[in-house]
Amino acid sequence: GKPLIGFIGLGNMGGHQAMNLIKKGHNLVVFDVSKDNVNRLADKGAKVAQSPAEVAKQADVIVTMLPASAHVKSVYCGENGILSTIKPGTLLLDSSTIDPATAREVADKAAQHKATMLDCPVSGGVGGAEAGTLTFMVGGSAGDFEKAKPYLECMGKNIVHCGDVGTGQVAKVCNNLVLGISMIGVSEAMNLGVKLGMDPKKLAGIFNTSSARCWSSELYNPCPGVLENSAATRGYTGGFGSALMNKDLGLAVDSAKSIGEPLFLGNSAHQLYTLVCAKGEGHRDFSVVYEYLQKNNQD
Ligand code: NAD
């Protein structure tokens, strides 16, 4: 019959992804530690489980969308975890952003249970999750990638095979390394320009038709009022939290350290986001670094 899809981690991203699987006609069994998040899916017809183990007992495919490496380890390998009850042949798709080493480690453990795990982190944000237009960066064998693709296509638009297990996370971590650095770069330059007397919209317009052009300037400008629909203009609400960016930069720093590779700007960017989070801004959108620079250098 039709495969039953398990979904664990129904937060800002996962909630929408699960909803899109239902919209495409799939049957879901879901679990989250947050009752509110579970109820939203139960209202749409999803079956509710009381633990990851109870999901794994029934599901043929399981998608996870959890905050960080520690959550992934516990949901898969912990007591009442997925691997404690998993059926041989189960396809495991982890779309959390975690470190590549943990992704490989958990995939190895899954293989010992005759299950296949692929790392499938995403970009595209909450908007992309809701619209079903996410980009998936997938690590696993070519054959396993083909098995995963039809499910990922229910939640995303660009499904990219990056290479072996772990390389999806490598691609994601490197993407966010550029993003964190470019957001700080645009914030620093916008802040300087405005304080030197330039109109922010004019300055952004110059950037976007000149060599400073980049995603952080053109589509996500951190200066309030430059873009009508940016997180900055909404008071840095409802986007990609500084704490998550800090986590991702930490993954880049750790990965670089593990192979002895220098990361000059990545380390600086990580330090700045650590500071921004320590100042209580971790829950606000990561473009809040503009406001931080602006306010902390006022006379
Ligand atoms: P979130 O905090 O909104 O959602 C995480 C969900 O996991 C929550 O519902 C939480 O209750 C649940 N959870 C935590 N521990 C659990 C456990 N042990 N068992 C079951 N459920 C548990 O986070 P999010 O914004 O949805 O992000 C999830 C992942 O996606 C992160 O790794 C993040 O870096 C990545 N990501 C986020 C965005 C974004 O824009 N928000 C974009 C791309 C990637």
Coordinates of C-alpha atoms and ligand atoms in Angstrom, one line a residue:
G1 CA 0.0 0.0 0.0
K2 CA 0.9 3.6 0.3
P3 CA 4.0 4.4 2.4
L4 CA 3.4 5.9 5.8
I5 CA 5.6 9.0 6.4
G6 CA 6.9 9.8 9.9
F7 CA 7.7 13.4 10.6
I8 CA 9.6 14.5 13.8
G9 CA 10.3 18.2 14.5
L10 CA 7.3 20.3 13.6
G11 CA 8.7 23.8 14.2
N12 CA 8.9 26.9 12.0
M13 CA 10.3 24.9 9.1
G14 CA 9.1 21.3 9.8
G15 CA 5.5 22.3 10.4
H16 CA 5.2 23.7 6.9
Q17 CA 7.1 20.8 5.4
A18 CA 4.9 18.2 7.0
M19 CA 1.8 20.2 5.9
N20 CA 3.1 20.1 2.3
L21 CA 3.5 16.3 2.4
I22 CA -0.1 16.1 3.5
K23 CA -1.2 18.4 0.7
K24 CA 0.5 16.1 -1.8
G25 CA -1.7 13.2 -0.5
H26 CA 0.7 11.5 1.9
N27 CA -0.3 9.9 5.2
L28 CA 1.7 11.1 8.1
V29 CA 2.5 10.0 11.7
V30 CA 4.1 12.9 13.7
F31 CA 5.9 13.6 16.9
D32 CA 7.3 16.7 18.5
V33 CA 8.0 17.6 22.2
S34 CA 5.7 20.7 21.6
K35 CA 2.0 19.8 22.0
D36 CA 0.9 22.9 20.1
N37 CA 3.1 22.0 17.1
V38 CA 1.7 18.4 17.1
N39 CA -1.9 19.7 17.4
R40 CA -1.6 21.9 14.3
L41 CA -0.7 18.7 12.2
A42 CA -3.3 16.5 14.0
D43 CA -5.9 19.0 12.9
K44 CA -4.9 18.4 9.3
G45 CA -5.3 14.6 9.7
A46 CA -1.9 13.5 10.8
K47 CA -1.7 10.5 13.2
V48 CA 0.0 11.4 16.5
A49 CA 2.8 9.3 18.1
Q50 CA 4.1 9.6 21.6
S51 CA 7.8 9.1 20.9
P52 CA 10.3 8.8 18.0
A53 CA 10.3 5.0 18.6
E54 CA 6.5 4.9 18.1
V55 CA 6.9 6.8 14.8
A56 CA 9.6 4.4 13.7
K57 CA 7.6 1.3 14.5
Q58 CA 5.1 2.3 11.8
A59 CA 6.7 4.5 9.3
D60 CA 8.3 3.5 6.0
V61 CA 10.0 6.9 5.5
I62 CA 10.9 9.3 8.3
V63 CA 11.7 13.0 7.9
T64 CA 13.3 14.9 10.8
M65 CA 13.7 18.7 11.2
L66 CA 15.3 19.4 14.5
P67 CA 17.3 22.4 15.9
A68 CA 20.8 21.0 16.2
S69 CA 23.2 18.0 16.3
A70 CA 22.4 17.1 19.9
H71 CA 18.6 16.8 19.2
V72 CA 19.3 14.7 16.1
K73 CA 21.5 12.3 18.1
S74 CA 18.9 11.9 20.8
V75 CA 15.9 11.5 18.5
Y76 CA 17.7 8.8 16.5
C77 CA 20.0 7.1 19.0
G78 CA 18.5 7.9 22.4
E79 CA 16.2 6.0 24.6
N80 CA 12.9 5.7 22.7
G81 CA 14.7 6.9 19.7
I82 CA 14.1 6.0 16.0
L83 CA 16.7 3.3 15.9
S84 CA 15.3 1.4 18.8
T85 CA 12.3 0.3 16.8
I86 CA 13.1 1.0 13.2
K87 CA 12.0 -1.4 10.4
P88 CA 14.7 -2.7 8.0
G89 CA 14.6 -0.7 4.7
T90 CA 13.3 2.5 6.3
L91 CA 14.4 5.7 4.5
L92 CA 15.6 8.4 6.9
L93 CA 15.7 12.0 5.7
D94 CA 17.3 14.5 8.1
S95 CA 16.7 18.0 7.0
S96 CA 18.1 19.7 10.1
T97 CA 21.3 21.7 9.8
I98 CA 23.9 19.8 11.8
D99 CA 27.7 19.1 11.6
P100 CA 28.8 16.8 8.8
A101 CA 30.6 14.5 11.3
T102 CA 27.4 13.8 13.3
A103 CA 25.4 13.3 10.0
R104 CA 27.9 10.5 9.0
E105 CA 28.0 9.0 12.5
V106 CA 24.1 8.7 12.7
A107 CA 23.9 7.4 9.1
D108 CA 26.4 4.7 10.0
K109 CA 24.3 3.6 13.0
A110 CA 21.2 3.6 10.9
A111 CA 23.0 1.3 8.4
Q112 CA 23.7 -1.1 11.2
H113 CA 19.8 -1.4 11.5
K114 CA 19.6 -1.9 7.7
A115 CA 18.1 1.5 7.2
T116 CA 19.3 4.3 4.9
M117 CA 19.9 7.8 6.1
L118 CA 20.5 10.8 3.9
D119 CA 21.4 14.3 5.1
C120 CA 19.0 16.8 3.4
P121 CA 19.5 20.2 4.9
V122 CA 17.6 23.1 3.2
S123 CA 17.8 26.7 2.3
G124 CA 14.9 29.0 1.5
G125 CA 13.8 29.9 5.0
V126 CA 10.3 29.7 6.5
G127 CA 8.8 31.3 3.4
G128 CA 10.3 28.6 1.2
A129 CA 9.1 25.9 3.6
E130 CA 5.6 27.2 3.5
A131 CA 5.5 27.6 -0.3
G132 CA 7.2 24.3 -0.9
T133 CA 10.1 25.9 -2.8
L134 CA 13.0 24.9 -0.6
T135 CA 16.4 23.9 -2.0
F136 CA 17.5 20.5 -0.6
M137 CA 21.2 19.7 -0.4
V138 CA 21.4 15.9 -0.3
G139 CA 24.2 13.6 0.9
G140 CA 24.0 9.9 0.1
S141 CA 24.6 7.4 -2.7
A142 CA 23.1 8.1 -6.2
G143 CA 20.7 5.2 -5.8
D144 CA 19.4 6.4 -2.4
F145 CA 19.1 9.9 -3.7
E146 CA 16.7 8.7 -6.4
K147 CA 14.6 7.0 -3.7
A148 CA 14.5 10.2 -1.6
K149 CA 13.8 12.6 -4.4
P150 CA 10.0 12.0 -4.8
Y151 CA 9.5 12.8 -1.1
L152 CA 11.7 15.9 -1.1
E153 CA 10.0 17.2 -4.2
C154 CA 6.8 17.5 -2.1
M155 CA 8.6 20.0 0.0
G156 CA 11.1 21.7 -2.3
K157 CA 11.8 22.9 -5.8
N158 CA 15.5 22.3 -6.2
I159 CA 16.7 18.9 -5.1
V160 CA 20.5 18.7 -5.4
H161 CA 22.7 15.6 -5.0
C162 CA 25.9 16.9 -3.4
G163 CA 27.8 13.6 -3.0
D164 CA 28.2 11.0 -0.3
V165 CA 26.6 11.1 3.2
G166 CA 27.6 14.3 5.0
T167 CA 28.2 16.4 1.9
G168 CA 24.7 17.9 2.1
Q169 CA 25.7 19.3 5.4
V170 CA 29.0 20.5 4.0
A171 CA 27.2 22.4 1.3
K172 CA 24.8 23.9 3.8
V173 CA 27.4 24.9 6.3
C174 CA 29.5 26.5 3.5
N175 CA 26.5 28.4 2.1
N176 CA 25.7 29.9 5.5
L177 CA 29.4 30.7 6.1
V178 CA 29.2 33.0 3.1
L179 CA 25.7 34.3 4.2
G180 CA 26.9 35.2 7.7
I181 CA 30.0 37.0 6.4
S182 CA 28.1 38.8 3.6
M183 CA 25.4 40.0 6.1
I184 CA 28.0 41.5 8.3
G185 CA 29.8 43.0 5.3
V186 CA 26.6 44.7 4.0
S187 CA 25.6 45.8 7.6
E188 CA 29.0 47.3 8.2
A189 CA 29.1 49.2 4.9
M190 CA 25.4 50.4 5.1
N191 CA 26.0 51.6 8.7
L192 CA 29.2 53.5 7.6
G193 CA 27.5 55.0 4.6
V194 CA 24.5 56.2 6.5
K195 CA 26.6 57.7 9.3
L196 CA 28.7 59.5 6.7
G197 CA 25.5 61.1 5.4
M198 CA 24.3 58.8 2.6
D199 CA 20.6 58.0 2.1
P200 CA 20.2 54.3 2.8
K201 CA 17.9 53.5 -0.1
K202 CA 20.2 55.2 -2.5
L203 CA 23.2 53.5 -1.1
A204 CA 21.6 50.1 -1.4
G205 CA 20.5 50.9 -4.9
I206 CA 24.2 51.6 -5.8
F207 CA 25.3 48.3 -4.2
N208 CA 22.7 46.4 -6.1
T209 CA 23.7 47.7 -9.5
S210 CA 27.4 47.6 -8.7
S211 CA 30.0 45.1 -7.5
A212 CA 28.7 45.1 -3.9
R213 CA 25.6 43.3 -5.1
C214 CA 24.7 40.2 -3.2
W215 CA 21.7 38.4 -1.6
S216 CA 22.2 40.1 1.8
S217 CA 22.0 43.5 0.1
E218 CA 19.5 43.0 -2.7
L219 CA 16.9 40.6 -1.2
Y220 CA 17.5 40.8 2.6
N221 CA 18.9 44.3 3.2
P222 CA 19.6 44.7 6.9
C223 CA 18.8 48.4 7.1
P224 CA 15.2 49.1 8.1
G225 CA 13.1 50.8 5.4
V226 CA 15.3 49.9 2.4
L227 CA 13.1 46.9 1.5
E228 CA 9.4 46.9 2.1
N229 CA 9.2 43.2 3.1
S230 CA 12.5 42.6 4.8
A231 CA 12.9 41.3 8.4
A232 CA 14.7 44.6 9.1
T233 CA 11.7 46.6 8.2
R234 CA 9.5 44.4 10.5
G235 CA 11.8 45.1 13.4
Y236 CA 13.9 42.0 12.7
T237 CA 11.1 39.6 13.4
G238 CA 10.0 36.4 11.7
G239 CA 13.1 35.5 9.7
F240 CA 16.2 33.4 10.4
G241 CA 17.2 33.9 14.0
S242 CA 20.7 35.1 15.0
A243 CA 21.0 32.1 17.3
L244 CA 20.6 29.7 14.3
M245 CA 23.2 31.7 12.3
N246 CA 25.5 31.6 15.3
K247 CA 25.0 27.8 15.4
D248 CA 25.8 27.4 11.7
L249 CA 28.9 29.6 11.8
G250 CA 30.0 27.5 14.8
L251 CA 29.6 24.4 12.6
A252 CA 31.8 26.0 9.9
V253 CA 34.4 26.9 12.5
D254 CA 34.4 23.4 14.1
S255 CA 34.6 21.7 10.7
A256 CA 37.5 23.9 9.6
K257 CA 39.3 23.2 12.9
S258 CA 38.8 19.5 12.5
I259 CA 40.9 19.5 9.3
G260 CA 43.3 22.4 10.3
E261 CA 42.0 24.8 7.8
P262 CA 42.1 28.6 8.7
L263 CA 38.9 30.5 8.6
F264 CA 39.7 34.2 9.1
L265 CA 36.4 35.9 8.4
G266 CA 34.3 32.9 9.5
N267 CA 35.8 33.0 13.0
S268 CA 35.3 36.8 13.2
A269 CA 31.7 36.4 12.0
H270 CA 31.1 33.7 14.6
Q271 CA 32.5 35.9 17.3
L272 CA 30.3 38.8 16.3
Y273 CA 27.1 36.6 16.3
T274 CA 28.1 35.1 19.6
L275 CA 28.2 38.7 21.0
V276 CA 24.9 39.7 19.4
C277 CA 23.3 36.6 21.0
A278 CA 24.9 37.3 24.3
K279 CA 23.3 40.8 24.2
G280 CA 19.9 39.1 24.0
E281 CA 19.3 39.3 20.3
G282 CA 19.5 35.5 19.5
H283 CA 15.8 35.2 18.7
R284 CA 15.8 38.2 16.3
D285 CA 16.5 37.9 12.6
F286 CA 20.3 37.6 11.8
S287 CA 20.2 40.9 9.9
V288 CA 19.9 42.6 13.3
V289 CA 23.7 42.9 13.2
Y290 CA 23.0 46.2 11.4
E291 CA 21.1 47.5 14.4
Y292 CA 23.8 46.2 16.7
L293 CA 26.5 48.1 14.9
Q294 CA 24.4 51.2 14.5
K295 CA 23.4 51.5 18.2
N296 CA 26.7 50.4 19.8
N297 CA 28.6 53.2 18.1
Q298 CA 26.3 56.1 18.7
D299 CA 27.6 59.1 20.6
Ligands
NAD1 P1 12.3 25.3 15.4 O1 13.0 25.5 16.7 O2 11.2 26.2 15.0 O3 11.8 23.8 15.3 C1 12.4 22.7 15.9 C2 11.3 21.8 16.3 O4 11.9 20.6 16.9 C3 10.4 22.4 17.5 O5 9.1 22.2 17.1 C4 10.8 21.6 18.7 O6 9.8 21.4 19.6 C5 11.2 20.3 18.1 N1 12.1 19.4 18.9 C6 13.2 19.8 19.6 N2 13.7 18.8 20.3 C7 12.9 17.7 20.0 C8 12.9 16.3 20.4 N3 13.9 15.8 21.2 N4 12.0 15.5 19.9 C9 11.0 16.0 19.0 N5 10.9 17.3 18.7 C10 11.9 18.1 19.1 O7 13.5 25.4 14.3 P2 13.4 25.6 12.7 O8 13.5 27.1 12.4 O9 12.2 24.8 12.2 O10 14.8 25.0 12.2 C11 15.0 23.6 12.2 C12 16.3 23.3 11.5 O11 16.3 23.9 10.2 C13 17.6 23.9 12.2 O12 18.6 23.0 12.2 C14 17.8 25.2 11.4 O13 19.2 25.6 11.5 C15 17.4 24.7 10.0 N6 17.0 25.8 9.1 C16 16.2 26.8 9.5 C17 15.8 27.8 8.7 C18 14.9 28.9 9.1 O14 14.8 29.9 8.4 N7 14.3 28.8 10.2 C19 16.3 27.8 7.3 C20 17.1 26.7 6.9 C21 17.5 25.7 7.8

